[in-house]
XYZ file of N, CA, C and O in Angstrom:
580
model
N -81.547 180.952 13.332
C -82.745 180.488 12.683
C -82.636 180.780 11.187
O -81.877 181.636 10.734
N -83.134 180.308 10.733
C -83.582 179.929 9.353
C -83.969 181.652 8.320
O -84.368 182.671 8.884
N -83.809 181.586 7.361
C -84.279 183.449 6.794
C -85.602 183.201 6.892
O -86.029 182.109 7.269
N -86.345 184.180 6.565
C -88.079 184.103 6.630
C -88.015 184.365 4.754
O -87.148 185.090 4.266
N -88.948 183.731 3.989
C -88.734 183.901 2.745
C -90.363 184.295 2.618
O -91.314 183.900 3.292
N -90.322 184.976 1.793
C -91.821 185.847 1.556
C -92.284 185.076 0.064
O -91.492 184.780 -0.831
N -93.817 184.831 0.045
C -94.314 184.265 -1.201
C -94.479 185.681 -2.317
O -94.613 186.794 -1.808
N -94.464 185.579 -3.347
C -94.867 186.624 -4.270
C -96.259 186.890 -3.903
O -96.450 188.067 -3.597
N -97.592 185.899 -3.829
C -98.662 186.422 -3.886
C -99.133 187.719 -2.801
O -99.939 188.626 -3.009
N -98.207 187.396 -1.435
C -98.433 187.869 -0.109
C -98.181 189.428 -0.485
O -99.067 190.252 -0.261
N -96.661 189.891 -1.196
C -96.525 191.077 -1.487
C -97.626 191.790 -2.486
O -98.323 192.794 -2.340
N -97.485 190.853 -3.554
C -99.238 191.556 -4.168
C -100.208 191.722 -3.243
O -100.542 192.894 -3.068
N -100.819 190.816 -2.528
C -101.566 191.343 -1.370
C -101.686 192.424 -0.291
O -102.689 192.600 0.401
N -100.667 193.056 -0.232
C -99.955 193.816 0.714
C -100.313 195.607 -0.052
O -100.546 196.740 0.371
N -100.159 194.901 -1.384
C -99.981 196.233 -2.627
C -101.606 196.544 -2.960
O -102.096 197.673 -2.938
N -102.200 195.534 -3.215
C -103.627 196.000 -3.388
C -104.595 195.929 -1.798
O -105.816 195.889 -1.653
N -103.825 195.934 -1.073
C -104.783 195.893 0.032
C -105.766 194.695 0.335
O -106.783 194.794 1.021
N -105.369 193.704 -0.197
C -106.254 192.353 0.405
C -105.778 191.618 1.146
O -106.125 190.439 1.076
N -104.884 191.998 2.055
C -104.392 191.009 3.246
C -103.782 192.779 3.678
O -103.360 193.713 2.996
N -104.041 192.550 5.280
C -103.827 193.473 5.736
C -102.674 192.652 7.519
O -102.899 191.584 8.089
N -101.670 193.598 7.829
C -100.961 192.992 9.039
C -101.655 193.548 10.087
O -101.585 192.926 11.147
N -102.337 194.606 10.066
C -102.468 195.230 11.630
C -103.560 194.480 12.248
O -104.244 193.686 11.601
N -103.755 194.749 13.653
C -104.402 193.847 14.345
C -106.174 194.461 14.906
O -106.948 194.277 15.845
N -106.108 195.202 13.713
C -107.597 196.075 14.141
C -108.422 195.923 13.067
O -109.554 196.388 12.931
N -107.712 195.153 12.209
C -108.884 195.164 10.812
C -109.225 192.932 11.106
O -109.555 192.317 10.092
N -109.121 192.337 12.090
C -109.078 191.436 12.349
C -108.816 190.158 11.845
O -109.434 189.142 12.164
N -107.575 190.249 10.783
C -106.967 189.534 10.334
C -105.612 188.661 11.385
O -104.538 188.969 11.901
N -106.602 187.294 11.252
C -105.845 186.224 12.073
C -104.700 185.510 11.223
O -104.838 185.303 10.017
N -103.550 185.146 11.943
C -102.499 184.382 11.169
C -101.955 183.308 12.135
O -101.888 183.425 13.358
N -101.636 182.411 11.515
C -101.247 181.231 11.846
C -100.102 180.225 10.995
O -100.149 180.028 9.781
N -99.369 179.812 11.663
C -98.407 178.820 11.414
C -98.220 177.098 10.742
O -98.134 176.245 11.625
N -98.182 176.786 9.866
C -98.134 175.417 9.738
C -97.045 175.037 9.370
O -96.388 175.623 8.509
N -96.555 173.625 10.179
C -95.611 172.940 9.435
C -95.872 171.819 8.377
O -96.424 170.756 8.663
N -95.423 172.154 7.116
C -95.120 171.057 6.155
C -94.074 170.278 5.455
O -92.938 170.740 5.557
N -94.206 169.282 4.822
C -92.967 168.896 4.113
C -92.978 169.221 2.843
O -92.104 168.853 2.058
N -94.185 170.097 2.463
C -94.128 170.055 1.023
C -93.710 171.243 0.254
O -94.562 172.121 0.114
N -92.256 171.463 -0.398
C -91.185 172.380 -0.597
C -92.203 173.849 -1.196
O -93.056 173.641 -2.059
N -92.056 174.838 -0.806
C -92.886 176.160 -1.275
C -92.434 176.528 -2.309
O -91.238 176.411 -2.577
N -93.460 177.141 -3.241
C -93.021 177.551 -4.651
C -93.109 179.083 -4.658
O -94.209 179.518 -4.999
N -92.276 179.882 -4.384
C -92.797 181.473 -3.776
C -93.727 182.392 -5.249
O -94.492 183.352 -5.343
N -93.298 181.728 -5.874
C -93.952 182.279 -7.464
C -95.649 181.647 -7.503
O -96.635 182.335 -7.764
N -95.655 180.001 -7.133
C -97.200 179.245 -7.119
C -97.988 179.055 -6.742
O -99.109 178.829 -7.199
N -97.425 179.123 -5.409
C -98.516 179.022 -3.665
C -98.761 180.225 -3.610
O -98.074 181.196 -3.292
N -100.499 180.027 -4.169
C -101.006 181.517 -3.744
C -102.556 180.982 -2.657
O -103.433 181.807 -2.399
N -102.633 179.381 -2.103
C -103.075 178.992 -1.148
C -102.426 178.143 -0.369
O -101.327 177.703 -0.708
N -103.119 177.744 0.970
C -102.151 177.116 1.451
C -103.104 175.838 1.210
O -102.580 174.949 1.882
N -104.178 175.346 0.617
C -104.418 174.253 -0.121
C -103.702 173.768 -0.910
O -104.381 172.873 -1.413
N -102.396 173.768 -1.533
C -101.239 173.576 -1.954
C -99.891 173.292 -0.862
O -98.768 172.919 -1.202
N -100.261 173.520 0.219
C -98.835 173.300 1.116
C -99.923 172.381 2.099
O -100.538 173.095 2.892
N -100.245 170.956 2.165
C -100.776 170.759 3.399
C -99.698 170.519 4.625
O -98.469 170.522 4.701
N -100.684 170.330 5.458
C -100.294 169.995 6.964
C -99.760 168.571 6.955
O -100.282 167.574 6.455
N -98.457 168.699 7.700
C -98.311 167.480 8.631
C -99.111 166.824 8.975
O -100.179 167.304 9.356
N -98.853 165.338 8.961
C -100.000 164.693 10.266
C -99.554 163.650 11.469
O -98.585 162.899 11.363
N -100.024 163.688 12.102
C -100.063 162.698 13.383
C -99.978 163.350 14.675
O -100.007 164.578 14.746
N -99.909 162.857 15.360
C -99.843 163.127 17.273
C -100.414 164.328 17.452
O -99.776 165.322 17.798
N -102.191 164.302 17.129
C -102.856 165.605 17.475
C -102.399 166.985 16.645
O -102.608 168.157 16.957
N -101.970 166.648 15.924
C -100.916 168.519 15.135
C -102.328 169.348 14.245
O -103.208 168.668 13.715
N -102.332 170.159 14.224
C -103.256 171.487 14.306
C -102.173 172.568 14.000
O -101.059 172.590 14.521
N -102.568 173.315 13.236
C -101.505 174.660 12.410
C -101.709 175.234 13.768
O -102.684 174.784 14.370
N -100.965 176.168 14.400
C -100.465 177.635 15.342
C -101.402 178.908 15.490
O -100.882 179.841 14.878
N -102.385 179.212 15.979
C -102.406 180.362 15.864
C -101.598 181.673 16.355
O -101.106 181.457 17.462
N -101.402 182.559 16.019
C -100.512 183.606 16.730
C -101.416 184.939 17.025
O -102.280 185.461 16.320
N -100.894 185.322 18.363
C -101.031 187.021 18.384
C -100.316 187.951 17.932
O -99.374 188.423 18.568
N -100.615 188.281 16.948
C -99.335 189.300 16.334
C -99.603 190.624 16.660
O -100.678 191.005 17.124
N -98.370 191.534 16.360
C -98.241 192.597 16.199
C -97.205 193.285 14.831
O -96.267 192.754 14.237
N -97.892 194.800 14.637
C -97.545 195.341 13.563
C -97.222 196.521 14.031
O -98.129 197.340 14.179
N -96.048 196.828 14.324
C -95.407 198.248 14.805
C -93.939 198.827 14.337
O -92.895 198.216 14.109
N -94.172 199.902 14.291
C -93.028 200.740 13.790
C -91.653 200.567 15.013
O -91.789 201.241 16.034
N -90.640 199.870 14.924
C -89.184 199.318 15.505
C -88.917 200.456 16.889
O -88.499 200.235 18.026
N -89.356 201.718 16.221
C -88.442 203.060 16.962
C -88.891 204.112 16.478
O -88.526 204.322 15.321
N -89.699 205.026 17.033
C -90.067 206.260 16.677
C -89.209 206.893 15.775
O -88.031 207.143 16.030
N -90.014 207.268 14.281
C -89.623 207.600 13.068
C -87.933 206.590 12.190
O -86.904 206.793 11.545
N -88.732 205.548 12.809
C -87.420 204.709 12.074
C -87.569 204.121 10.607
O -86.513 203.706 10.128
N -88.553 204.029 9.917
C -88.823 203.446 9.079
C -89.182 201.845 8.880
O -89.707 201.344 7.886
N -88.887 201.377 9.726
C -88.742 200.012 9.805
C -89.493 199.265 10.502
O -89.120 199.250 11.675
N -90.747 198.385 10.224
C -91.327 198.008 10.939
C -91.120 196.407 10.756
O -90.479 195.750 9.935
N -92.243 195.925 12.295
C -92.161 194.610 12.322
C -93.103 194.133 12.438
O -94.000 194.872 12.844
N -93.471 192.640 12.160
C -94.152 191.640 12.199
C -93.877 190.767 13.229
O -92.966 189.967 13.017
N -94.489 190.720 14.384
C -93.845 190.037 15.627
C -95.534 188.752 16.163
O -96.753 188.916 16.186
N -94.755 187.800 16.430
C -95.852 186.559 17.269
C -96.131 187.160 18.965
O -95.334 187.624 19.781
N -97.071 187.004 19.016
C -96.542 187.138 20.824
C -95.984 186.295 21.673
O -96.347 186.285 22.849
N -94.947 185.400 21.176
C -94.589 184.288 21.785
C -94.012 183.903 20.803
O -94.149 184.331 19.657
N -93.092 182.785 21.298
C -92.870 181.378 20.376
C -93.611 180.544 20.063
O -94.585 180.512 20.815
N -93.634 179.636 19.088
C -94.796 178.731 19.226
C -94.035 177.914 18.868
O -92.942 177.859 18.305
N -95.529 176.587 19.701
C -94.679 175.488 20.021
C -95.508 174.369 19.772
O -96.622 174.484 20.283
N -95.258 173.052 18.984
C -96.132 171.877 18.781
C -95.770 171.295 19.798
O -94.866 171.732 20.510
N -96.518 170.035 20.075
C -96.250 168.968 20.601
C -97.375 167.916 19.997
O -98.567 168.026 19.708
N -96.039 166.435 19.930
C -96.755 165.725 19.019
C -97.352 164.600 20.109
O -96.552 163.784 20.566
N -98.886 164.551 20.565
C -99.067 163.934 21.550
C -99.341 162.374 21.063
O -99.616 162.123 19.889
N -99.250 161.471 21.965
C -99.980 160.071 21.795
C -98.787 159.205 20.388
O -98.068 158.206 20.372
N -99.118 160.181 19.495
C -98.168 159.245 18.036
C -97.414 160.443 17.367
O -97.791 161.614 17.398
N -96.037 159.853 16.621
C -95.507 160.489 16.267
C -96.105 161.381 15.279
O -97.178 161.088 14.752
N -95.040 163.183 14.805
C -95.559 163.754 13.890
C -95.018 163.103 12.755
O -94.343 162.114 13.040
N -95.155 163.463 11.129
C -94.856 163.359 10.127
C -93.800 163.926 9.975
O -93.689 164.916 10.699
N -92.527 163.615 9.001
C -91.872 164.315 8.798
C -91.985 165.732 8.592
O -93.129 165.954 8.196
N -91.106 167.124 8.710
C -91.420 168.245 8.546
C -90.475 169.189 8.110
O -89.584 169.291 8.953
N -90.277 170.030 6.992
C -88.869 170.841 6.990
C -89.335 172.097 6.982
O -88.476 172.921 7.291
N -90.703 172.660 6.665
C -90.867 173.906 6.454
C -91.934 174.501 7.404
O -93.006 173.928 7.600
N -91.598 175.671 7.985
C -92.946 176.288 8.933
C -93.493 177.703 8.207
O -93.006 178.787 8.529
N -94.398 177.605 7.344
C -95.148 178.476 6.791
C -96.243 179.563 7.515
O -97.349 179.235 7.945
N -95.752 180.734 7.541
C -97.062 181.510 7.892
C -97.753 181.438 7.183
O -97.473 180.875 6.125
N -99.247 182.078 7.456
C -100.550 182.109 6.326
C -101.825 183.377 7.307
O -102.196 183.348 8.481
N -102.112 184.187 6.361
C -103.346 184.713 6.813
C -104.473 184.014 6.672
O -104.841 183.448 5.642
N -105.009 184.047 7.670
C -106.153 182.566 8.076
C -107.030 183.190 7.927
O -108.010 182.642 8.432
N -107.422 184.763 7.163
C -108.753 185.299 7.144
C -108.989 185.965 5.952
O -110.009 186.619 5.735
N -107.536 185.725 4.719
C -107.837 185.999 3.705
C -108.302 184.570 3.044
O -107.826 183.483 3.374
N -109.815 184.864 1.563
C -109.933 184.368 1.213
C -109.191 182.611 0.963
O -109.544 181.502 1.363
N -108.044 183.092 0.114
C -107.321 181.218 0.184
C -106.663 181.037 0.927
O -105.673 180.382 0.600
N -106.765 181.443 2.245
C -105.844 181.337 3.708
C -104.125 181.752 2.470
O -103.309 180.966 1.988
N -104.195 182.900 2.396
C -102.731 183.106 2.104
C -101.366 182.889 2.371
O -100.983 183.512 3.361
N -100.736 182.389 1.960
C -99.590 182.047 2.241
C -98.547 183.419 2.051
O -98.242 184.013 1.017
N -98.109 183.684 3.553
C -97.094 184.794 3.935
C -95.703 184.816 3.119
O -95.350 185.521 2.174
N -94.983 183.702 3.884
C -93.577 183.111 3.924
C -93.636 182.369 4.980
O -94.669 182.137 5.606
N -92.095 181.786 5.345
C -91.948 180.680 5.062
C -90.409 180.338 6.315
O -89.591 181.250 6.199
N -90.123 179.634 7.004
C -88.423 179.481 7.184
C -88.408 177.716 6.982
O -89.143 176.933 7.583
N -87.540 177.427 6.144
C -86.614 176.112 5.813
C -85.759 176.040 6.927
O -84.894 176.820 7.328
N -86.301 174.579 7.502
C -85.324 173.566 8.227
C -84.328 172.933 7.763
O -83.572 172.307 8.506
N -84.166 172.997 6.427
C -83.199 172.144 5.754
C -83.079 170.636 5.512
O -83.886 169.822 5.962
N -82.474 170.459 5.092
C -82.506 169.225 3.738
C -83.025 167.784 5.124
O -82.486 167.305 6.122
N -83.985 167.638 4.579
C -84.123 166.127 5.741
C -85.080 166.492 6.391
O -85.927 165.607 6.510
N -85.362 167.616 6.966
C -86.483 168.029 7.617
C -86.382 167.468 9.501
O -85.375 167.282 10.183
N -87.609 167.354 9.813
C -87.211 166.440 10.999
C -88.845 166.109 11.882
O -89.871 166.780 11.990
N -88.512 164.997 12.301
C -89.602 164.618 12.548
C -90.334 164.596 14.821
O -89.959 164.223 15.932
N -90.835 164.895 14.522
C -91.535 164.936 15.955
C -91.969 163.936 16.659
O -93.051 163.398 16.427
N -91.064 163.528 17.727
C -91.717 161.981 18.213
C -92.972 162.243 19.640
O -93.207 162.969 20.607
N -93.322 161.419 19.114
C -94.500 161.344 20.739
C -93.802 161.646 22.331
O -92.918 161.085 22.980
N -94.785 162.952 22.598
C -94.041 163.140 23.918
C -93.532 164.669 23.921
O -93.710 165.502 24.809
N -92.745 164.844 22.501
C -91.949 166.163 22.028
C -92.447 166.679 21.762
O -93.379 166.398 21.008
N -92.027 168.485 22.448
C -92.222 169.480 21.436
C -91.246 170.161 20.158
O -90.057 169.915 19.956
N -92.087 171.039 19.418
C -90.802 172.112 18.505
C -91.398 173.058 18.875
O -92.594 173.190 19.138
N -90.103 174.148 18.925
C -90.403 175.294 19.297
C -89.965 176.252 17.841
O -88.978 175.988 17.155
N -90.819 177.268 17.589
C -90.314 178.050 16.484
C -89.636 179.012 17.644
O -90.505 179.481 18.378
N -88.496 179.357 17.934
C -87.991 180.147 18.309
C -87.691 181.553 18.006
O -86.542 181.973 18.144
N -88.182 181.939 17.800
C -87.942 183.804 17.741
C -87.266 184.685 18.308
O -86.711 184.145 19.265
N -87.016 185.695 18.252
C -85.951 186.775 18.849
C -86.550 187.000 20.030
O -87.533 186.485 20.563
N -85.687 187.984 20.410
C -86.495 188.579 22.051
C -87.601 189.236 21.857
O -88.326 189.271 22.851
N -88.176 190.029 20.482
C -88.784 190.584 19.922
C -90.189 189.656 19.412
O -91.265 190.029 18.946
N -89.705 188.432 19.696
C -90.724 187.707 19.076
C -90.975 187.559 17.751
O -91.739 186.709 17.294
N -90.251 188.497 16.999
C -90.071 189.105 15.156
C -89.607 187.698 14.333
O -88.643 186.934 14.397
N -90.846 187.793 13.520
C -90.739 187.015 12.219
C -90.347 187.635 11.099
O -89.644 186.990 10.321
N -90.654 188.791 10.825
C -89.955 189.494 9.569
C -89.861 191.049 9.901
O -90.721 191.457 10.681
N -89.164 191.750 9.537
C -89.351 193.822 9.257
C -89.714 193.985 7.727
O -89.562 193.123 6.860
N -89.988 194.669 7.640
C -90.020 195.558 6.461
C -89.711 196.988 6.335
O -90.660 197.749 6.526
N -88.557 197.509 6.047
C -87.979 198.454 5.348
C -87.112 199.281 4.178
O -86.444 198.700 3.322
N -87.211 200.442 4.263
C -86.874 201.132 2.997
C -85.590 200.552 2.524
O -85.079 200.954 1.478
């Protein structure tokens, strides 16, 4: 899979405490695919990256989790509870190369990061799903020292 690329605004967020990962201060996150290339320095909403359209498509919500890898490891993760998966019903989707996380409960629905499909993108026909595939872990990103 693809690297996970982090927006600048998300880490400022992270630093002053206005977007929070854990799952007790009830900050929801969710997935969208777009075609429209991320600027990790500009997108500090995701009113700037819209959505795909066609065959019913609706951004992802996820159950996440925020836990430390291994007792006293330093290293924690950001995990979905699952894969997630579109399906483009009735009519095809729009073209698509990028699947953007976003906190769906900060103010400008924040934009996380990000993984690139690469050059061409690809498009979803009626009938099909995509699956964001994830580790066994379900892990979208760690963060450590």
């Amino acid at each position: 899979m693809a690297d996970f690329v982090f927006f600048d605004g998300f880490k400022e967020a992270l630093g002053d405490a206005t977007t929070d990962l854990t799952t007790t201060t009830g900050h929801a996150f969710k997935f969208r695919l777009t075609n429209t290339a991320p600027d990790v320095a500009a997108h500090v909403a995701m009113t700037s990256l819209p959505a795909i359209t066609g065959g019913s498509y609706a951004d992802a919500a996820i159950t996440h989790a925020w836990a430390e890898t291994a007792g006293a490891s330093g290293i924690w993760r950001f995990a979905a509870g699952a894969d997630v998966t579109w399906t483009a019903v009735s009519t095809d989707f729009t073209t698509s190369r990028y699947v953007v996380l976003y906190d769906d409960t900060h103010a400008s629905d924040l934009p996380v990061g990000y993984f690139d499909y690469g050059v061409g993108g690809f498009t979803l026909t009626a009938g099909n799903t995509f699956t964001l595939n994830l580790d066994a872990n379900f892990e979208i990103f760690t963060l450590d020292g």
